[in-house]
mmCIF file of C-alpha atoms in Angstrom:
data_model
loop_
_atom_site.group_PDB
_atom_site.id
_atom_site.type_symbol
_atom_site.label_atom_id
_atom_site.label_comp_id
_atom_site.label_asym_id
_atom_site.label_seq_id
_atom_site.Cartn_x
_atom_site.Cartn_y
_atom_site.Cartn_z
ATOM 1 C CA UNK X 1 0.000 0.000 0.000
ATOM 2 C CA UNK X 2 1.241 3.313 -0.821
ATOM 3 C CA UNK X 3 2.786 5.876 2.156
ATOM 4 C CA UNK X 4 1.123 9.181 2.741
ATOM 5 C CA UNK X 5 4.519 10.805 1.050
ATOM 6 C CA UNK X 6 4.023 8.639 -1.510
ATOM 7 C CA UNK X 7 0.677 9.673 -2.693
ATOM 8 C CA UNK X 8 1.540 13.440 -1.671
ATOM 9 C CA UNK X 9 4.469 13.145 -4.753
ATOM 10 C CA UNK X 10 1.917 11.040 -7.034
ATOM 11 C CA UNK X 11 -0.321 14.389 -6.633
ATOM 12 C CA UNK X 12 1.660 16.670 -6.561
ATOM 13 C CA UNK X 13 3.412 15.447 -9.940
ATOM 14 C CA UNK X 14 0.070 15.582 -11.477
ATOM 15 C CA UNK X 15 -0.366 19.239 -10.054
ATOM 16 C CA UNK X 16 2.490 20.399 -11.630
ATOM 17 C CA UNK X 17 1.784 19.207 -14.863
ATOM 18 C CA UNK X 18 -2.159 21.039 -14.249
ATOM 19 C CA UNK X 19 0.132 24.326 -13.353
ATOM 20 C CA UNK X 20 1.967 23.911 -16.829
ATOM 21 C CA UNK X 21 -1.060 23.797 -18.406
ATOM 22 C CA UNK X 22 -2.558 26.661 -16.422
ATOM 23 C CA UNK X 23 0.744 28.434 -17.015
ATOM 24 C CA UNK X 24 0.482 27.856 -20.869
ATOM 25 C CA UNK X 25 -3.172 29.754 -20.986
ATOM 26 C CA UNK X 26 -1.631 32.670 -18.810
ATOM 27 C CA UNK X 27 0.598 33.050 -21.853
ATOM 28 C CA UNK X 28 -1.864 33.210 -24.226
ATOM 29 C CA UNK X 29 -3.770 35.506 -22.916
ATOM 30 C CA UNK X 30 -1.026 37.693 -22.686
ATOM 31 C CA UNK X 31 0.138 37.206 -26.122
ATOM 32 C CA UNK X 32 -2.937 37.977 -27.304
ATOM 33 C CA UNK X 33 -2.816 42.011 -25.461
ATOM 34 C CA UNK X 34 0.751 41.982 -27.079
ATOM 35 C CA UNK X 35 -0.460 40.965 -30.875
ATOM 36 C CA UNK X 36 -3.534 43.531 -30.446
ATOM 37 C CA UNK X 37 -1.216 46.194 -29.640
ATOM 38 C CA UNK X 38 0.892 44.979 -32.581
ATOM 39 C CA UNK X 39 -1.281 45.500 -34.788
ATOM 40 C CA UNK X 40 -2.186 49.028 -33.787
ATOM 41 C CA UNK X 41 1.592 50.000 -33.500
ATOM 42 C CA UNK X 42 1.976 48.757 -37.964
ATOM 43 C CA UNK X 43 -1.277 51.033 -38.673
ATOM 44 C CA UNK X 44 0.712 53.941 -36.624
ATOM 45 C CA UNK X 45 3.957 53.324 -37.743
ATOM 46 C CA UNK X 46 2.270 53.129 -41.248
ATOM 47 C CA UNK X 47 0.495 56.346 -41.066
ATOM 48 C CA UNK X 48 3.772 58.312 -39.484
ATOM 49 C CA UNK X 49 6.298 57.118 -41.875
ATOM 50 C CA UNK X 50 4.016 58.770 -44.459
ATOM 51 C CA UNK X 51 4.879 61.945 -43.238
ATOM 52 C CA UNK X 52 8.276 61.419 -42.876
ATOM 53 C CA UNK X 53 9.650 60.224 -46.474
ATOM 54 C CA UNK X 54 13.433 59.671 -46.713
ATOM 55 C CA UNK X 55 14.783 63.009 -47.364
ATOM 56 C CA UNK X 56 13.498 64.827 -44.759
ATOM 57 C CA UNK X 57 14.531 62.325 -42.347
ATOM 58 C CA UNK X 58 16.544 63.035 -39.291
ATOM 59 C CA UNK X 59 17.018 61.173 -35.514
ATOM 60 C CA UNK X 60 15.137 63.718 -33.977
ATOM 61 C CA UNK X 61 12.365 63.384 -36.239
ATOM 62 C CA UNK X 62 11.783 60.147 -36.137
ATOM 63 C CA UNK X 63 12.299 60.067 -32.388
ATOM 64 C CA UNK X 64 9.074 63.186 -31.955
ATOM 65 C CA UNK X 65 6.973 60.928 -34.306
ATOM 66 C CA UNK X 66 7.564 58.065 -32.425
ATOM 67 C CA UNK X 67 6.271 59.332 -29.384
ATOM 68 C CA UNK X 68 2.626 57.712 -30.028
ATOM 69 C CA UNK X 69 3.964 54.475 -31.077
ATOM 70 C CA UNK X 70 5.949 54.645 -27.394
ATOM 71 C CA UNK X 71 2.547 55.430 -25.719
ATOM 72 C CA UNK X 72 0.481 52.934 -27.647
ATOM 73 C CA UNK X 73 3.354 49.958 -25.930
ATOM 74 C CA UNK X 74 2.940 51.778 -22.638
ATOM 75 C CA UNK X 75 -0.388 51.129 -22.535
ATOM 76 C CA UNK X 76 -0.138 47.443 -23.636
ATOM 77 C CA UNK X 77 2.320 46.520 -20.991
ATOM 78 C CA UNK X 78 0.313 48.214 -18.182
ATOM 79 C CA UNK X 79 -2.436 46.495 -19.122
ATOM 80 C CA UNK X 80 -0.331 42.987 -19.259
ATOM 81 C CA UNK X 81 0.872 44.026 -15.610
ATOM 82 C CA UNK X 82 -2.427 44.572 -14.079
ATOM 83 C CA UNK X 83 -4.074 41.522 -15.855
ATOM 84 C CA UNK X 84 -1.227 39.503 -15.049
ATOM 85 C CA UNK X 85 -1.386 40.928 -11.299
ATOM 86 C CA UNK X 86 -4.964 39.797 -11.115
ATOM 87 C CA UNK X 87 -3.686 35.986 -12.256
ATOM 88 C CA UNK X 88 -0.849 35.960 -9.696
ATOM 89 C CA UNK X 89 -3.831 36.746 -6.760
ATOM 90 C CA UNK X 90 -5.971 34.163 -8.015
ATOM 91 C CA UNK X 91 -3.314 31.488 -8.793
ATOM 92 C CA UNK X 92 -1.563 32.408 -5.064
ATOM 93 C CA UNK X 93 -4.943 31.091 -3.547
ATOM 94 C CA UNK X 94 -5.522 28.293 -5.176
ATOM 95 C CA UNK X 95 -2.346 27.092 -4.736
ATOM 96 C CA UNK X 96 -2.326 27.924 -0.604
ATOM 97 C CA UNK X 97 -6.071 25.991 -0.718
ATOM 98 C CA UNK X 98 -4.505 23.320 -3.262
ATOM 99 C CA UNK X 99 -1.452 22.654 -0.648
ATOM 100 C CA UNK X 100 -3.563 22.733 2.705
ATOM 101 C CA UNK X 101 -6.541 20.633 1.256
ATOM 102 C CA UNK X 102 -3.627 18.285 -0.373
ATOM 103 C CA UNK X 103 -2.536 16.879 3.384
ATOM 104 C CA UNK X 104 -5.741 17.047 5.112
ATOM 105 C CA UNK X 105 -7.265 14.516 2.375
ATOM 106 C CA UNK X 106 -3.774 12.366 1.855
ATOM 107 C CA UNK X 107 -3.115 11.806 5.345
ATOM 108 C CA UNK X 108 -5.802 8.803 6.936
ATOM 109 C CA UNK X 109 -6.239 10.655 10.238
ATOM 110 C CA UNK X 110 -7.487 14.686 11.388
ATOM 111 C CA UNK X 111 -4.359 17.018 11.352
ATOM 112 C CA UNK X 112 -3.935 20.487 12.290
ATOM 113 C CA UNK X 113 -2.793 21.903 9.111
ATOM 114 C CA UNK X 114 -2.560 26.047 9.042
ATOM 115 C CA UNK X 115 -3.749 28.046 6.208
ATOM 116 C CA UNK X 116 -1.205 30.511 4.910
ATOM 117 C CA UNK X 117 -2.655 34.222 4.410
ATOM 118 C CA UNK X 118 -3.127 34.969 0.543
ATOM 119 C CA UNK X 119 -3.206 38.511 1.244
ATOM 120 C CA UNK X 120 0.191 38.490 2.940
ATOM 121 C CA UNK X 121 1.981 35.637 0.691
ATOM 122 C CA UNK X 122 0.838 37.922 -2.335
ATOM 123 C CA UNK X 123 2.106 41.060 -1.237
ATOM 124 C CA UNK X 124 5.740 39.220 0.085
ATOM 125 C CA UNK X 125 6.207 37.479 -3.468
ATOM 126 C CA UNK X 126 5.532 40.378 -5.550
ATOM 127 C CA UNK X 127 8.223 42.198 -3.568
ATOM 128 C CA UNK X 128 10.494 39.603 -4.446
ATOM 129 C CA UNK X 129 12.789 39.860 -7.059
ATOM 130 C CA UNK X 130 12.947 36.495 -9.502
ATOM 131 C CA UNK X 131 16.143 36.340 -11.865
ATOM 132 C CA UNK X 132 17.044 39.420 -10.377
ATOM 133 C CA UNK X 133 14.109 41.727 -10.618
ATOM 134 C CA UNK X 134 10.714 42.618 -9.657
ATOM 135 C CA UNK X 135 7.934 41.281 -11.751
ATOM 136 C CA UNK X 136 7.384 45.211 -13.005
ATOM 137 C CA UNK X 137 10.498 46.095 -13.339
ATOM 138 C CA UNK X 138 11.325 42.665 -15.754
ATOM 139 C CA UNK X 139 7.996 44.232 -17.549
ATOM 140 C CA UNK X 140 9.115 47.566 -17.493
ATOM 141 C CA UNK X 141 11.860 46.492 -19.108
ATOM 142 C CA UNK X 142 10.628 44.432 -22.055
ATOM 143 C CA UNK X 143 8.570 47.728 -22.632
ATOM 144 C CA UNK X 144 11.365 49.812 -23.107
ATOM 145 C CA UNK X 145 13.409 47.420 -25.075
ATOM 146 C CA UNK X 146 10.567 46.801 -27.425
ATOM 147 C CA UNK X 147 10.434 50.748 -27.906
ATOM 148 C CA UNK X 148 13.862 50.545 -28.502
ATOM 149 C CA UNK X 149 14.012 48.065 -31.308
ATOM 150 C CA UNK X 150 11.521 49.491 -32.873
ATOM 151 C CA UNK X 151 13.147 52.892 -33.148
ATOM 152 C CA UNK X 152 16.287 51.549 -34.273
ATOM 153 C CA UNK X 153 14.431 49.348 -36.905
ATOM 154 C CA UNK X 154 13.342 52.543 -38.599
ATOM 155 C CA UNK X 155 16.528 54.290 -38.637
ATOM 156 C CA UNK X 156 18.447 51.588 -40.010
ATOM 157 C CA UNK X 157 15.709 51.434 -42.488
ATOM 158 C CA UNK X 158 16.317 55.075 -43.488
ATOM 159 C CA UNK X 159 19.629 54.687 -43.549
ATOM 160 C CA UNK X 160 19.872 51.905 -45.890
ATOM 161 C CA UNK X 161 17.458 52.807 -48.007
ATOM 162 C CA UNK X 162 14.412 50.470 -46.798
ATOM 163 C CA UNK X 163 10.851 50.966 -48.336
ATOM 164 C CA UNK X 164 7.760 51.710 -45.492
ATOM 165 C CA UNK X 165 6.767 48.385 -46.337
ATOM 166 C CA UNK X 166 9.866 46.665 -45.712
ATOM 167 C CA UNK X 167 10.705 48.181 -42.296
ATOM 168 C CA UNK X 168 6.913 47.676 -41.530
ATOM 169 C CA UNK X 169 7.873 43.865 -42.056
ATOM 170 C CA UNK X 170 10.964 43.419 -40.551
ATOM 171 C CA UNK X 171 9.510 44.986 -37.480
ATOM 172 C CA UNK X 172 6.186 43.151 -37.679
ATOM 173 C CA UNK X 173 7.077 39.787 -39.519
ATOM 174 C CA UNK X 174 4.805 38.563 -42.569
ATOM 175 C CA UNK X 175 1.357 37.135 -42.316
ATOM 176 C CA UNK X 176 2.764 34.114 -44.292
ATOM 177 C CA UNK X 177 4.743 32.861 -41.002
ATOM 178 C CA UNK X 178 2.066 34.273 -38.848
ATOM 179 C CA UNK X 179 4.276 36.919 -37.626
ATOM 180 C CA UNK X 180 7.256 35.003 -36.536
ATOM 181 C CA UNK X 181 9.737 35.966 -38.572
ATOM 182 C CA UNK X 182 9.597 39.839 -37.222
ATOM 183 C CA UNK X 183 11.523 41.772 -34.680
ATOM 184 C CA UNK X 184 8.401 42.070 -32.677
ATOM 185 C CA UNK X 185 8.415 38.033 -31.759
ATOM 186 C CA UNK X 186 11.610 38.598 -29.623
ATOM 187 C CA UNK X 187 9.405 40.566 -27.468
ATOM 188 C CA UNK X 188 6.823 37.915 -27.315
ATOM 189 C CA UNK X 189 8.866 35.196 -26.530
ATOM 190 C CA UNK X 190 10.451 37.168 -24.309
ATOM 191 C CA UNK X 191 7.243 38.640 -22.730
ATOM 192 C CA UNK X 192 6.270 34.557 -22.622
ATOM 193 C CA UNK X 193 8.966 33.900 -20.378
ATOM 194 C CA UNK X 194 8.403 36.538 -17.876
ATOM 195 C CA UNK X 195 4.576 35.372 -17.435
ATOM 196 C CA UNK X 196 6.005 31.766 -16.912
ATOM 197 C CA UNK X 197 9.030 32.766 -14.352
ATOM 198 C CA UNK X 198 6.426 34.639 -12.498
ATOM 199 C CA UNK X 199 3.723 31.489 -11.972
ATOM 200 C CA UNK X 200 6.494 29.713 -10.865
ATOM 201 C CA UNK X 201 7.871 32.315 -8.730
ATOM 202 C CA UNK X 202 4.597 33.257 -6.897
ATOM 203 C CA UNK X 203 3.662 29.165 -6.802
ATOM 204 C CA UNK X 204 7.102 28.214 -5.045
ATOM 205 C CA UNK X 205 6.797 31.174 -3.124
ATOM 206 C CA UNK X 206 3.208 30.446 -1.622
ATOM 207 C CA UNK X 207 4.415 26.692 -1.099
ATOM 208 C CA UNK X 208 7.783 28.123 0.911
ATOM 209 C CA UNK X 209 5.048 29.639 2.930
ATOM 210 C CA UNK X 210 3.411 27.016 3.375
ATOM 211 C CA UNK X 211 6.000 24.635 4.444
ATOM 212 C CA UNK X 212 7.175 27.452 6.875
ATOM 213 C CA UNK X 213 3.775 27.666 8.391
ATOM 214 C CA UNK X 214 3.460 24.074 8.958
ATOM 215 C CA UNK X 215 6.955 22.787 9.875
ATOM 216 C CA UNK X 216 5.559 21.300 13.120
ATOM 217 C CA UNK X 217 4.288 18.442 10.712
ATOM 218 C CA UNK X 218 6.369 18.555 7.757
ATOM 219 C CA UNK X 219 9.789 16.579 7.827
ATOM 220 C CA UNK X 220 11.783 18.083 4.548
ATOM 221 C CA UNK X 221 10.856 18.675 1.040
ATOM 222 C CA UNK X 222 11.974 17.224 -1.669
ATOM 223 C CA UNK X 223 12.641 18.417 -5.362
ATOM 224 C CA UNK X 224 10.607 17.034 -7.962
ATOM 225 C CA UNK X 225 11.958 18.114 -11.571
ATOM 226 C CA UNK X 226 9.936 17.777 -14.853
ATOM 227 C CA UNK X 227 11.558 14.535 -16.553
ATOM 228 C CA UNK X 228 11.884 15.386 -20.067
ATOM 229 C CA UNK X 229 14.617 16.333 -22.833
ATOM 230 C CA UNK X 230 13.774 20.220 -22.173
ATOM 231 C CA UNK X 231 14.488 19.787 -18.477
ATOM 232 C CA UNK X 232 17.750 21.571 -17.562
ATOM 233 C CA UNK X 233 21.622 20.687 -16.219
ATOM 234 C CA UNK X 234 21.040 22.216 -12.720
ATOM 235 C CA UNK X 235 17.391 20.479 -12.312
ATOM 236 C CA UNK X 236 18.474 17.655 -13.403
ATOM 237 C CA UNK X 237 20.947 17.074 -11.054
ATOM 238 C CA UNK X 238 18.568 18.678 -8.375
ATOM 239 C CA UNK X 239 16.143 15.756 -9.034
ATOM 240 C CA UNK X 240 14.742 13.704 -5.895
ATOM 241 C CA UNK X 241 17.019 15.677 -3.462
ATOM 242 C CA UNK X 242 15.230 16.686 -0.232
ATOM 243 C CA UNK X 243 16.228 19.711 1.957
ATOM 244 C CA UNK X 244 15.158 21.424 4.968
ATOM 245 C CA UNK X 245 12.897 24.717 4.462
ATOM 246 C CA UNK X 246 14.452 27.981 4.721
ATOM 247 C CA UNK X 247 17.798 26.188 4.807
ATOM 248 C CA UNK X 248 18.010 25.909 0.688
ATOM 249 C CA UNK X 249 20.559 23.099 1.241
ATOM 250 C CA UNK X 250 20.318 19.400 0.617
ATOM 251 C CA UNK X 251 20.036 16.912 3.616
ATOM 252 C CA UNK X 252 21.866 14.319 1.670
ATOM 253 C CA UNK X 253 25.126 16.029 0.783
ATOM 254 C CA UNK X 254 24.336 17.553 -2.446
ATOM 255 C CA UNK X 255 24.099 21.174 -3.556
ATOM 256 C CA UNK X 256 22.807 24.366 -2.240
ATOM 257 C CA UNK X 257 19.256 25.375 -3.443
ATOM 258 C CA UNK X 258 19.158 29.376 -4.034
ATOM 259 C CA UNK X 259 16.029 30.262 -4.872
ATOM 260 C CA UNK X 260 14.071 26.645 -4.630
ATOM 261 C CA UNK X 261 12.137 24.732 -7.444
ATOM 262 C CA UNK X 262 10.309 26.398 -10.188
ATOM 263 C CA UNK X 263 12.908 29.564 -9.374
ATOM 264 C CA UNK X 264 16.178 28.283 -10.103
ATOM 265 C CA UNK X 265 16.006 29.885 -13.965
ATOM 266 C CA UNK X 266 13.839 31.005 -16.440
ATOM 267 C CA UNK X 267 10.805 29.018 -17.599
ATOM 268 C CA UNK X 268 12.142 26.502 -14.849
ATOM 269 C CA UNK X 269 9.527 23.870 -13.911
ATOM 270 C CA UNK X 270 10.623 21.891 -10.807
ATOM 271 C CA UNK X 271 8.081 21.932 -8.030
ATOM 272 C CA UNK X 272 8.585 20.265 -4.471
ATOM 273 C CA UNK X 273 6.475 18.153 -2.454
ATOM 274 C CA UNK X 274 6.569 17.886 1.458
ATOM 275 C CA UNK X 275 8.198 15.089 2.944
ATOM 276 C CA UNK X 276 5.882 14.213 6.549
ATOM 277 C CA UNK X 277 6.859 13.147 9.415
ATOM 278 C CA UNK X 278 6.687 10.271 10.630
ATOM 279 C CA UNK X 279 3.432 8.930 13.639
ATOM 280 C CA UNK X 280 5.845 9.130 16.508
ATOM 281 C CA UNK X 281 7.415 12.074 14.941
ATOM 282 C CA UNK X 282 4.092 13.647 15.073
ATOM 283 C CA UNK X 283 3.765 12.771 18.371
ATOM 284 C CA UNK X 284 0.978 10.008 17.642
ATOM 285 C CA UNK X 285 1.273 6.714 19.553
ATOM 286 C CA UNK X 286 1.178 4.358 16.514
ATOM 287 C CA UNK X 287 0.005 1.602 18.378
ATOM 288 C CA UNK X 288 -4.019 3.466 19.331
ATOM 289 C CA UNK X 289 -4.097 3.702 15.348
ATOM 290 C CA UNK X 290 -6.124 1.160 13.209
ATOM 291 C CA UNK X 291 -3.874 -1.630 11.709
ATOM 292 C CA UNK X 292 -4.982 -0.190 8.602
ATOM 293 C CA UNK X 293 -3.465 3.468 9.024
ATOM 294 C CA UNK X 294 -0.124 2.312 10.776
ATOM 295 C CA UNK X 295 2.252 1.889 7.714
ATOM 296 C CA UNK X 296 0.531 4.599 5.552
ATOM 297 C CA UNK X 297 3.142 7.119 7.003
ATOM 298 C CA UNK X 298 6.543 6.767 7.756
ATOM 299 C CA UNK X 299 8.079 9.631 7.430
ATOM 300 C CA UNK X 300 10.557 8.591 4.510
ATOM 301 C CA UNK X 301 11.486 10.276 1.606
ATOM 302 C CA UNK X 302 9.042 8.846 -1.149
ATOM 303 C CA UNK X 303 10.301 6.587 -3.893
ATOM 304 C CA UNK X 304 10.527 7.578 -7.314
ATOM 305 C CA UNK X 305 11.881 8.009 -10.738
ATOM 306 C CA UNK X 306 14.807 10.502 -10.623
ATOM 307 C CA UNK X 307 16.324 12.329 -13.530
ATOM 308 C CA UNK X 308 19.226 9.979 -13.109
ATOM 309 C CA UNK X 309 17.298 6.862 -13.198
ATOM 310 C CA UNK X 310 14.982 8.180 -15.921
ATOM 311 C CA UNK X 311 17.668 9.452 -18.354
ATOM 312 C CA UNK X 312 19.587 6.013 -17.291
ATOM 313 C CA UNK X 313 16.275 4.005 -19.642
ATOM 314 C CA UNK X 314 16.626 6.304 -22.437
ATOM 315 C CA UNK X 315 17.946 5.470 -25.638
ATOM 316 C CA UNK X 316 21.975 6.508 -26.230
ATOM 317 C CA UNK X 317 20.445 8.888 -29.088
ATOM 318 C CA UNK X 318 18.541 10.582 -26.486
ATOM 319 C CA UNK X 319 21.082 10.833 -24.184
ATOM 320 C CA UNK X 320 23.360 12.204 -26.870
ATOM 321 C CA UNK X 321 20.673 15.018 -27.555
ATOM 322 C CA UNK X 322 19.941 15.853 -23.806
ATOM 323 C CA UNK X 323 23.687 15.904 -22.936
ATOM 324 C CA UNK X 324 25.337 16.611 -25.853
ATOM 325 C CA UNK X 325 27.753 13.282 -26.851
ATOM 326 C CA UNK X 326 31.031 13.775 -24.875
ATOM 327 C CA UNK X 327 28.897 14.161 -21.584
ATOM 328 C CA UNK X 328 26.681 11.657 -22.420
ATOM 329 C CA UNK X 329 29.710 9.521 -23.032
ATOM 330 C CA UNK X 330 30.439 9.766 -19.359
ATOM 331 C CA UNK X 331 27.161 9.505 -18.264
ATOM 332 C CA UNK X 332 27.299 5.956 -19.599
ATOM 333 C CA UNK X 333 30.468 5.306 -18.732
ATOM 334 C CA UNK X 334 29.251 6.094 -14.972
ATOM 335 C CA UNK X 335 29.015 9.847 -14.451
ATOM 336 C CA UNK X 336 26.124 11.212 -12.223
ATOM 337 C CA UNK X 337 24.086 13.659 -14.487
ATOM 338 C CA UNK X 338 24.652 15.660 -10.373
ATOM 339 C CA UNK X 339 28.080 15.677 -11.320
ATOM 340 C CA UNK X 340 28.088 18.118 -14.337
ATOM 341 C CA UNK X 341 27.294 21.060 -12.474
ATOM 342 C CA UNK X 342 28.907 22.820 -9.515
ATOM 343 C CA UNK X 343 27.292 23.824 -6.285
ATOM 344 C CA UNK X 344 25.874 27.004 -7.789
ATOM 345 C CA UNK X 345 24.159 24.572 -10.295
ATOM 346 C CA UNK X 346 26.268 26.108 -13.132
ATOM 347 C CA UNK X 347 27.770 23.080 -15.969
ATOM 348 C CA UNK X 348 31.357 22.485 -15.365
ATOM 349 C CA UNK X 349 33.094 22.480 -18.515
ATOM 350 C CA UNK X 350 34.837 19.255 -20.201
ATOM 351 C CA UNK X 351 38.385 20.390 -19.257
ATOM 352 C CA UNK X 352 37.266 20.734 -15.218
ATOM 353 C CA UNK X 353 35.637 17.752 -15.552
ATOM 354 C CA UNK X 354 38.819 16.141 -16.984
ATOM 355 C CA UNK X 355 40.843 17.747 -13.735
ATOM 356 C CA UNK X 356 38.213 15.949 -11.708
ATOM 357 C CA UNK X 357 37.805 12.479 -12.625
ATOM 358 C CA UNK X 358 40.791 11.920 -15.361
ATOM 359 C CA UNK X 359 40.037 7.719 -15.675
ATOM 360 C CA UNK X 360 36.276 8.116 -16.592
ATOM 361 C CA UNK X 361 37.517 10.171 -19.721
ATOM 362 C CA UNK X 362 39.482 7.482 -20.078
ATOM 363 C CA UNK X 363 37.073 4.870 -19.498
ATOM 364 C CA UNK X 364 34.038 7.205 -21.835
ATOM 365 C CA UNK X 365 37.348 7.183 -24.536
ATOM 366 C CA UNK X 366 37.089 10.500 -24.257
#
C-alpha cells in the first residue's frame, strides 16, 4: 500500500503538470494584449512614416513621431501588468487551498494543518525579485526594449534605403509565417517567459510559505523536476534531493538550493512536495491507530523516478541530444548527471571535468 509521502508526490506530480497547463493559458492571454497592440503600432507606424519620407529624415524626427507608437506599448504593458497581477492573486490562492486541502485529504487521520494568508503571501512574493528583478520592473523592461528596437528598426531602415513596407515587415514579420519571422516576436517570446518565471515564482513562493507555516508536521521537502529532454543541467541534477525549508541546502550532501524549485532559472519547472513526518514524529502513539493506518506514514522520503534513473532508460540517441555526446559519453560510462554542475548549479566544462575524474575520460574514450 502506498505511504502518505508517496501519494503526496503522485499528486503533486500531477499538479504540476495542471500548473503547466494553467501556465500555458496565462501566456496566451497575454500574447494575445501583445499581438492587439501589434497591430495598432503597424497602422501607426504606417500612417507616421508617411509623413516622414526619406529626405526629410533626421534622428530627432523620427524620435518626436515616435512618441505615439511609445505610448500605444505603454499602454499594452500596463495592461499585461495589471491583468497579469490579477492571475498571480488568483493562482496564489488556489495554490495555498490546493497545498492545505492536499494533506488534510492524503493523510488517513485529522491534522492540524494552518492556512497561509493569501493577502500576505501575495504582497511578500511580488516584492520579491525572480532572476534578479521585480515582476514590473522585468515588464518595465521588455517595454522599453521593445520601444527601442523598434526605433532603431526605422533608422536603419532610413539609412539603408528600406521601403515603409519593408521596415513595416521586418519589425512586424509577414502574415505568411504568422508573424514570426519579425523583430516584434523577440518581445513575445520574451514577454512569454516573464509570465512563466512569475507562476512559478509566486507558486514556489506560496508553497515556501506554506512549508514554513506548517513545519511542526512537515519533515523536509523534496525536489521534484519535470523529466523530459527540455528539463535543464542544474534540475536535473537537483532531481529527488530533499532539503530542509528555509535552509536551501540538501540533507543528503548535495548542492545548495538558491532560490528553490520552479525559481532556479527562467521558464524553470521543478516543483517540491513535502516530505511528513513520521506517527511518533508527530507525536501520535502508533500503536491506538487502526492496523490499517499504521504503515501509511513513515516519514521517509518517497520513492521515485529521478532524472538519473529516468535518463539512465533512455535510448543513447537521447542521451546524446539531452547531454550533448562527450557528456553523455560519461554519463554511460558512470558519471552522475549531479556531477556536471557545480554547487551554484552552473555546468562544469569538459576540461574541469577532466581535472576531476581523469580515468572516466578514459574509461568514456574521451
Amino acid at each position: 500500500m502506498a505511504t502518505v509521502n508517496e501519494k503526496l508526490l503522485s499528486e503533486s506530480i500531477s499538479h504540476s503538470i495542471s500548473m503547466t497547463r494553467y501556465s500555458n493559458g496565462v501566456v496566451r492571454r497575454m500574447i494575445a494584449l501583445l499581438n492587439k497592440v501589434d497591430t495598432d503600432i503597424k497602422e501607426q507606424l504606417l500612417f507616421l512614416m508617411d509623413k516622414l519620407p526619406p529626405e526629410s529624415f533626421t534622428v530627432q524626427r523620427l524620435d518626436k513621431l515616435l512618441t505615439s507608437v511609445r505610448e500605444l506599448n505603454k499602454a499594452a504593458y500596463e495592461t499585461i501588468k495589471s491583468s497579469l497581477e490579477a492571475e498571480l492573486h488568483d493562482m496564489v490562492a488556489y495554490e495555498a487551498e490546493y497545498q492545505q486541502s492536499l494533506i488534510q485529504s492524503t493523510v488517513p487521520v485529522k491534522l492540524s494543518v494552518m492556512p497561509v494568508n493569501v493577502e500576505s503571501v501575495y504582497t511578500a512574493a511580488m516584492s520579491r525579485p525572480f532572476q534578479g528583478r521585480l515582476m514590473k520592473e522585468w515588464l518595465k523592461g521588455l517595454e522599453e526594449t521593445k520601444a527601442i528596437r523598434i526605433r532603431d528598426a526605422l533608422r536603419i531602415g532610413y539609412v539603408e534605403g528600406q521601403t515603409i513596407d519593408q521596415m513595416v515587415r521586418r519589425i512586424r514579420g509577414t502574415r505568411v509565417n504568422n508573424y514570426a519571422d519579425g523583430l516584434l516576436e523577440i518581445d513575445r517570446r520574451n514577454a512569454a517567459t516573464i509570465v512563466r518565471s512569475a507562476i512559478s515564482h509566486m507558486a514556489g513562493f506560496t508553497r515556501d510559505r506554506f512549508y514554513d507555516d506548517n513545519a511542526d508536521i512537515i519533515k523536509s521537502i523534496k525536489w521534484v523536476s519535470t523529466l523530459d529532454g527540455k528539463t535543464s543541467s542544474t534540475c536535473r541534477a537537483h532531481d529527488g534531493h530533499t532539503y530542509s525549508e528555509g535552509e536551501h541546502k540538501s540533507l543528503d550532501g548535495g548542492p545548495e538550493w538558491g532560490a528553490g524549485p520552479g525559481r532556479v532559472h527562467p521558464n524553470c519547472r521543478s516543483s517540491s512536495v513535502p516530505v511528513l513526518k513520521s506517527w511518533r514524529e508527530l507525536g501520535i502513539d502508533i500503536n491506538d491507530e487502526p492496523e490499517s493506518t499504521r504503515a501509511s506514514i513513515d516519514g521517509q522520503v518517497p520513492e521515485s523516478t529521478t532524472y538519473q534513473q529516468w535518463l539512465e532508460k533512455r535510448q543513447a540517441k537521447e542521451q546524446d541530444d539531452i547531454l550533448g555526446k562527450s557528456r553523455a559519453k560519461l554519463f554511460r560510462a558512470g558519471m552522475k548527471v549531479e556531477q556536471f554542475v557545480d554547487r551554484n548549479g552552473l555546468e562544469y566544462t569538459l576540461k574541469e571535468l577532466r581535472k576531476k575524474d581523469a580515468a572516466l575520460f578514459n574509461k568514456a574514450g574521451l
